[in-house]
Structure formats: C-alpha cells, structure tokens
mmCIF file of C-alpha atoms in Angstrom:
data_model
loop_
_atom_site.group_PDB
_atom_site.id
_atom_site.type_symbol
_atom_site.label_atom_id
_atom_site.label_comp_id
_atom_site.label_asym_id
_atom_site.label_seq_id
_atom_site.Cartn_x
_atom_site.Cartn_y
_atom_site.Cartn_z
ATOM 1 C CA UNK A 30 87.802 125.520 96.261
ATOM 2 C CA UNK A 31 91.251 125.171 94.799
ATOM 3 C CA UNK A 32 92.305 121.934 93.143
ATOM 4 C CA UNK A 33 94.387 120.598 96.154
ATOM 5 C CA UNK A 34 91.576 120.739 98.772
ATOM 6 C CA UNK A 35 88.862 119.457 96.528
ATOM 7 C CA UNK A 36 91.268 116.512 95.969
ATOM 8 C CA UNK A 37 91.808 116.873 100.168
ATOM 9 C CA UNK A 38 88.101 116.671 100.622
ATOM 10 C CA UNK A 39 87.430 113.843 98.543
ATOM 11 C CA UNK A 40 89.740 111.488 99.978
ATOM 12 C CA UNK A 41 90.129 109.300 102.964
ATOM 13 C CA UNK A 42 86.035 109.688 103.322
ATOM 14 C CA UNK A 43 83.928 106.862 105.010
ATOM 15 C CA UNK A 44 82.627 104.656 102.743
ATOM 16 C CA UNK A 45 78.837 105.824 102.431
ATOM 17 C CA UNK A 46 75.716 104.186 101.888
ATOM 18 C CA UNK A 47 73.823 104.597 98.126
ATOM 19 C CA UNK A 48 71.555 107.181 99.970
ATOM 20 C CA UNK A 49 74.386 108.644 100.773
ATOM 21 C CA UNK A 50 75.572 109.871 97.406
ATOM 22 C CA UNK A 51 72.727 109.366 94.877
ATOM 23 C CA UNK A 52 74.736 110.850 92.517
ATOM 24 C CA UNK A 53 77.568 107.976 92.666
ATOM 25 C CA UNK A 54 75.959 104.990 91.603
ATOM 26 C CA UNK A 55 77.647 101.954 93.508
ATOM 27 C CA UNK A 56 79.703 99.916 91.414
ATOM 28 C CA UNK A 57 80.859 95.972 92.365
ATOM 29 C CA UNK A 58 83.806 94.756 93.997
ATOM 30 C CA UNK A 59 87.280 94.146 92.382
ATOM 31 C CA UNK A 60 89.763 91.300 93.578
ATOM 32 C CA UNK A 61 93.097 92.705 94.390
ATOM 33 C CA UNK A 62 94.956 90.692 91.779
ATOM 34 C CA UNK A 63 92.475 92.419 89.154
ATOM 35 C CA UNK A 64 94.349 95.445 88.998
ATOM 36 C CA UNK A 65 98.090 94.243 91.079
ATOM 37 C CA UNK A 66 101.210 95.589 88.497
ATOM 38 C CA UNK A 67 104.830 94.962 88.308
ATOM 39 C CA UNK A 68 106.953 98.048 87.038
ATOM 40 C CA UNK A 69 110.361 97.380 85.993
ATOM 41 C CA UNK A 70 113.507 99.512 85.419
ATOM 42 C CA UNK A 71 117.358 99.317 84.169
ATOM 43 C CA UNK A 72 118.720 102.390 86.476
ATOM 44 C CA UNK A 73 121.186 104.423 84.022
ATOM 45 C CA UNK A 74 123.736 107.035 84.888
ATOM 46 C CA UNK A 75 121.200 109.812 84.153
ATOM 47 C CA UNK A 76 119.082 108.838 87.251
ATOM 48 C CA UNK A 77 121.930 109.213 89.841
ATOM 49 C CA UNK A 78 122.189 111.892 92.300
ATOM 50 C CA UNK A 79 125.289 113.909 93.878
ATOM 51 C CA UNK A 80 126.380 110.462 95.822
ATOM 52 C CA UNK A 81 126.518 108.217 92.851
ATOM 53 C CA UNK A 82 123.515 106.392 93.956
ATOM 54 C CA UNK A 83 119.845 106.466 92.145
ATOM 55 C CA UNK A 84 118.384 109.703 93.587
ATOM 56 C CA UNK A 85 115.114 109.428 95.567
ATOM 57 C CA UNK A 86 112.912 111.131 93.507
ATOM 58 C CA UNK A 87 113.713 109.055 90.476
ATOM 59 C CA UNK A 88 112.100 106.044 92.455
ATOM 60 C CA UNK A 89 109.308 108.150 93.840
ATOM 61 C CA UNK A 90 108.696 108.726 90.280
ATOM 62 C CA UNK A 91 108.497 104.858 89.735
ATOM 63 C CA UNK A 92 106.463 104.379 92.450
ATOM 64 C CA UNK A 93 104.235 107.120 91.826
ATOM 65 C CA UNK A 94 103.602 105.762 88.035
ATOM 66 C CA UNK A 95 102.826 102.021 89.376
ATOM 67 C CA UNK A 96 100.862 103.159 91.695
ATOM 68 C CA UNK A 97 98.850 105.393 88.789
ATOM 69 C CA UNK A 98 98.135 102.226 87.084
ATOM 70 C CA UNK A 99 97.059 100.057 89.591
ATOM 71 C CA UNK A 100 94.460 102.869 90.749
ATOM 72 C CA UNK A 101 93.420 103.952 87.014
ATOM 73 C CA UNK A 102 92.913 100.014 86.612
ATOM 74 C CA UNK A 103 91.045 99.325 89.862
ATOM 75 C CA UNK A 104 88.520 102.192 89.648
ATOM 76 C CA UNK A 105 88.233 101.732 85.506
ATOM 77 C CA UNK A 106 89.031 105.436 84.799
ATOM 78 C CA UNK A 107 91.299 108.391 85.905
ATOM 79 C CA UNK A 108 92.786 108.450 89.223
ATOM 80 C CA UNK A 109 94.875 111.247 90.795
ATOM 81 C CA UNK A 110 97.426 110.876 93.725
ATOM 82 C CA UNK A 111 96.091 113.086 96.806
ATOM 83 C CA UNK A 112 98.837 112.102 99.093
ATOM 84 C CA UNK A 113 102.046 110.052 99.326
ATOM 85 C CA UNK A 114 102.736 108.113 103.062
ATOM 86 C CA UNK A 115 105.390 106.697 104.414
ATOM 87 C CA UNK A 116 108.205 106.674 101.664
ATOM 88 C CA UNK A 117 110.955 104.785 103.183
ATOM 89 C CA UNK A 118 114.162 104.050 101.509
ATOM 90 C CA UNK A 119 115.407 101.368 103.265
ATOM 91 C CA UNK A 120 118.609 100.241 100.725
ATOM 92 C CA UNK A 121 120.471 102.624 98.197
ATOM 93 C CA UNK A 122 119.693 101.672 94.661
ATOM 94 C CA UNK A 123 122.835 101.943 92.512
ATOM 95 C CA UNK A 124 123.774 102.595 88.340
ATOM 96 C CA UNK A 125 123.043 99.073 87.039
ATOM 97 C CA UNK A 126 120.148 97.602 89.240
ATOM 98 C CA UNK A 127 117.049 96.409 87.670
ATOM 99 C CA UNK A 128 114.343 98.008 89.957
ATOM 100 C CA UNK A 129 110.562 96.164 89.873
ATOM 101 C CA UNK A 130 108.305 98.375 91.778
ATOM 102 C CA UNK A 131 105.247 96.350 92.609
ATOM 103 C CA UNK A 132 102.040 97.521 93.463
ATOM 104 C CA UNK A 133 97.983 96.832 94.384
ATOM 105 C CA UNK A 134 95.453 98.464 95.982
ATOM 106 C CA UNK A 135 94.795 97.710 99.730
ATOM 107 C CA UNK A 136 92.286 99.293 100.445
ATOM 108 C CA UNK A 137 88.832 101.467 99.275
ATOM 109 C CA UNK A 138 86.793 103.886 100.486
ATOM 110 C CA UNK A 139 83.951 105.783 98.586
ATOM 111 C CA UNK A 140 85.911 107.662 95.987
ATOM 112 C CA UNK A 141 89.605 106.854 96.932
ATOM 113 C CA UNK A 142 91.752 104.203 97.410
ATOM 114 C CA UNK A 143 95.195 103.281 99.176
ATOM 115 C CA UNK A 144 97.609 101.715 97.084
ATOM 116 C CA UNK A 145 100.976 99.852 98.505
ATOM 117 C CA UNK A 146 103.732 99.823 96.814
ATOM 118 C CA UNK A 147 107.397 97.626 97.705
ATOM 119 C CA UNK A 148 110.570 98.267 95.595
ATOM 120 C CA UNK A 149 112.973 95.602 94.298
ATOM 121 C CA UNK A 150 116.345 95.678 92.856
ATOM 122 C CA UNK A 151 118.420 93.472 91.603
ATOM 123 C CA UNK A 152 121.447 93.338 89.719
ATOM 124 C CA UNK A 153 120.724 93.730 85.727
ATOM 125 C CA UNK A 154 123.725 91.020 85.129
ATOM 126 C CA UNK A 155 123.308 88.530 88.427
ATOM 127 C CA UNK A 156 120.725 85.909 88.885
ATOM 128 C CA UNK A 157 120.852 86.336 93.282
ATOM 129 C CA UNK A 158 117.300 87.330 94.483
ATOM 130 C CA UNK A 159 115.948 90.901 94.834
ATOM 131 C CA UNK A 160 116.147 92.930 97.399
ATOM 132 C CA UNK A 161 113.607 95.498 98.783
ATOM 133 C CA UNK A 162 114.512 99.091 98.733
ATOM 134 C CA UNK A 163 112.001 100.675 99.352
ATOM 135 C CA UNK A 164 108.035 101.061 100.543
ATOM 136 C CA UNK A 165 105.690 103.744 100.322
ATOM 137 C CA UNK A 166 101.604 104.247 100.384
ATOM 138 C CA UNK A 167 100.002 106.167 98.158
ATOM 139 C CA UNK A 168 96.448 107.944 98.305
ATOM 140 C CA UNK A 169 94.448 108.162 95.077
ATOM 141 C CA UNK A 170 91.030 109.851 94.276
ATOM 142 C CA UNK A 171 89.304 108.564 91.577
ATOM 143 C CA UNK A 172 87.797 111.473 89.426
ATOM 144 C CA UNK A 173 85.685 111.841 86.271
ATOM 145 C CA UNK A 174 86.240 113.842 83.216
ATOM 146 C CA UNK A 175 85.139 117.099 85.089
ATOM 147 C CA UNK A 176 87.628 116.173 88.044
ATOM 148 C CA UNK A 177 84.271 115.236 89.883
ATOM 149 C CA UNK A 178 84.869 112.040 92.728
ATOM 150 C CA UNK A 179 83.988 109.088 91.277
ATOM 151 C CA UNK A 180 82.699 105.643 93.327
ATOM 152 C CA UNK A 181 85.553 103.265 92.972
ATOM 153 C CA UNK A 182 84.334 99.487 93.630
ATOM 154 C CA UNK A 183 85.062 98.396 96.661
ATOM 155 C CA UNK A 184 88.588 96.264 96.734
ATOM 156 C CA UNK A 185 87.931 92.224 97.499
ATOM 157 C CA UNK A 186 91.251 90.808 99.443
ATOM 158 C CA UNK A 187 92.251 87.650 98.497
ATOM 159 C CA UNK A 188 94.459 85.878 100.884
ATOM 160 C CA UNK A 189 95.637 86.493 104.414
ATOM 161 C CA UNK A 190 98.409 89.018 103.265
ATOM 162 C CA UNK A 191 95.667 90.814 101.752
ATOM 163 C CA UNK A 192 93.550 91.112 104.306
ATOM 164 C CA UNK A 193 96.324 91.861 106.814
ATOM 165 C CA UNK A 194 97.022 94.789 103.867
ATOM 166 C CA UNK A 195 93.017 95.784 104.355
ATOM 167 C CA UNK A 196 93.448 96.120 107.995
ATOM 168 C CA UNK A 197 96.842 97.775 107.928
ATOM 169 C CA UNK A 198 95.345 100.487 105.300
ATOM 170 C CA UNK A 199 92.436 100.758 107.769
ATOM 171 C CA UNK A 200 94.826 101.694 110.860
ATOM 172 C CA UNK A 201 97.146 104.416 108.171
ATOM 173 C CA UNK A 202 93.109 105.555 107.522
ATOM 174 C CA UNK A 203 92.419 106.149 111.119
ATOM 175 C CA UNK A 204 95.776 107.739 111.963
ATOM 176 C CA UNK A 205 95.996 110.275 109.196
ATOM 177 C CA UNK A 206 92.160 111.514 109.500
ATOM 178 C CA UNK A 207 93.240 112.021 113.178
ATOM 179 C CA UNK A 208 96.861 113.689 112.419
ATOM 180 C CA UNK A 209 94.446 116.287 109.821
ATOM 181 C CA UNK A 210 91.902 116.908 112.516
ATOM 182 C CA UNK A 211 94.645 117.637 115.410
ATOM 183 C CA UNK A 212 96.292 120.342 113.203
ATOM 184 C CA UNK A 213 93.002 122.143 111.926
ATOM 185 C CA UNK A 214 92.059 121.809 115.790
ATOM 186 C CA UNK A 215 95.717 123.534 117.022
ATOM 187 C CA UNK A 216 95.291 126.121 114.376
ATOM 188 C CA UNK A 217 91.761 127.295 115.389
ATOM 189 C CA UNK A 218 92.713 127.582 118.939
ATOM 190 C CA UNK A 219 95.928 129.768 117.854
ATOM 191 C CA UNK A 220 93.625 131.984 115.736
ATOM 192 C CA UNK A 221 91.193 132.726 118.784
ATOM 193 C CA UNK A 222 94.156 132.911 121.062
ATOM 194 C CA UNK A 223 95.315 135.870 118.638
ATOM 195 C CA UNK A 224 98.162 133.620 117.590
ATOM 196 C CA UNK A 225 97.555 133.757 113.925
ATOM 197 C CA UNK A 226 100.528 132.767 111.760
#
C-alpha cells in the first residue's frame, strides 16, 4: 500500500470500540484549549505573488504548520496532514500585515483528527482590530514511529462554540466519507461498463 492510501485508509474512520483495535490502547480525553495555538507572522516582500499580494500558498503554509502543532500536541506525538478542506481566502493579505493563524482541534475519531483553522491580519503598524482572511480544515492522522495509526484521545469541547465546532466537523465527516464512496462507486461502474480511464 503506498504511503498516500495508508494515510487515506487511516483517516476519517469511526471511532471504534477497545475490542475493536486491541492493538490501540484507548487513551483519555483532551480539552480543546489543551492543545488550541496562535501562529503569528510579519508578511515580507519575499512572500508576495505576481499581484503584489501574499500568495496563497505562503498562508497555506501557515496554516498547514499551526495546524501541525495543534495535532502533534493533541495526540502527544507525530501527526501527518491526510487532507486539506475547504481553504477559503476570503480577504487578500498584503506586504506589511501581521497574520495570526489560529487553530484547535474540533473534532476526533480513532486515529485522526480535524483541526480548524481561521486567519487574521492586521496591520504590523495600526492598533484597528484584525480581520479574517482566511479558513480552512485540515485532516490529520496520528502515526507512530513506524508510520503505524495511533489512538488519539478523544477531543473534550468546552463551550458552545466548541461543540457547535464538534458537530460542524461531524457533518464535513459525513459529507466527505460520502463524496469518497460516490467516486470509487462511479469508477467501478465505468470499469464494468468497459469505460476504463
């Protein structure tokens, strides 16, 4: 099994029950502010794209790295990202703007977890308020020294926002095992059809 699919495989899996997975020992619960992180950035010249704005993959960079640390800190050990949803850019970031990219874990599931992230900017120079940028959720698997799935403990919401966060991970859950199974469905019925691409 190549790297990608064994990360595929091992994420976005039911939670399972300790006879489910002898071999993963269950592990207790984390609150979310346990492991929530604030990352913050000057944006320079050298992070700008062809428009003279902060390119995109610079943030998803940011976001990416916060998101790293808030998984490797939940789950207590390594953590790889097995898929990115729902990037949106919603403001230009420009030369000169102080990004924060904030981040915590939503939600768990056996051996993965989805982490949220929002994106700030501000002004390096002005004291007006932030602005958000930008939003994505990210997928991590939480692996062992071999690149074996790990248990991650199970995430403990806090406050309303969190749960809504729990529930709203839960729906993103639902929709992309669906999305996976509707494609691996439409490409079976192409290959008996002959259709094979």
């Amino acid at each position: 099994m190549s790297p990608r699919h064994k990360v595929e495989a091992m994420t976005d899996q039911a939670p399972a029950t300790e006879s489910d997975t002898p071999d993963i020992p269950e592990v207790p619960g984390k609150p979310t502010s346990a492991s929530r992180t604030t990352l913050s950035h000057i944006m320079t010249h050298n992070d700008t794209n062809l428009l003279g704005t902060v390119h995109g993959g610079v943030i998803m960079k940011l976001v990416d790295d916060a998101a790293g640390a808030v998984a490797g800190r939940h789950s207590g050990g390594p953590a790889v990202t097995a898929s990115m949803d729902e990037m949106a850019f919603l403001e230009p970031v420009r030369v000169g703007d102080l990004v924060h990219v904030k981040a915590q874990v939503n939600w768990t599931g056996r051996t993965s977890m989805e982490v949220g992230v929002r994106v700030l900017a501000e002004r390096w120079n002005e004291s007006t308020p932030p602005t958000q940028v930008g939003s994505a959720y990210l997928v991590f698997a939480a692996v062992d020294a071999d690149g074996k799935p790990r248990r991650v403990p199970p995430v403990l919401p806090e406050t309303e926002k969190d749960r809504r966060r729990y529930q709203e991970a839960q729906i993103r859950r639902t929709h992309r095992l669906a999305r996976r199974r509707a494609i691996v469905e439409l490409r079976e019925k192409r290959a008996a059809e002959g259709l094979d691409d």
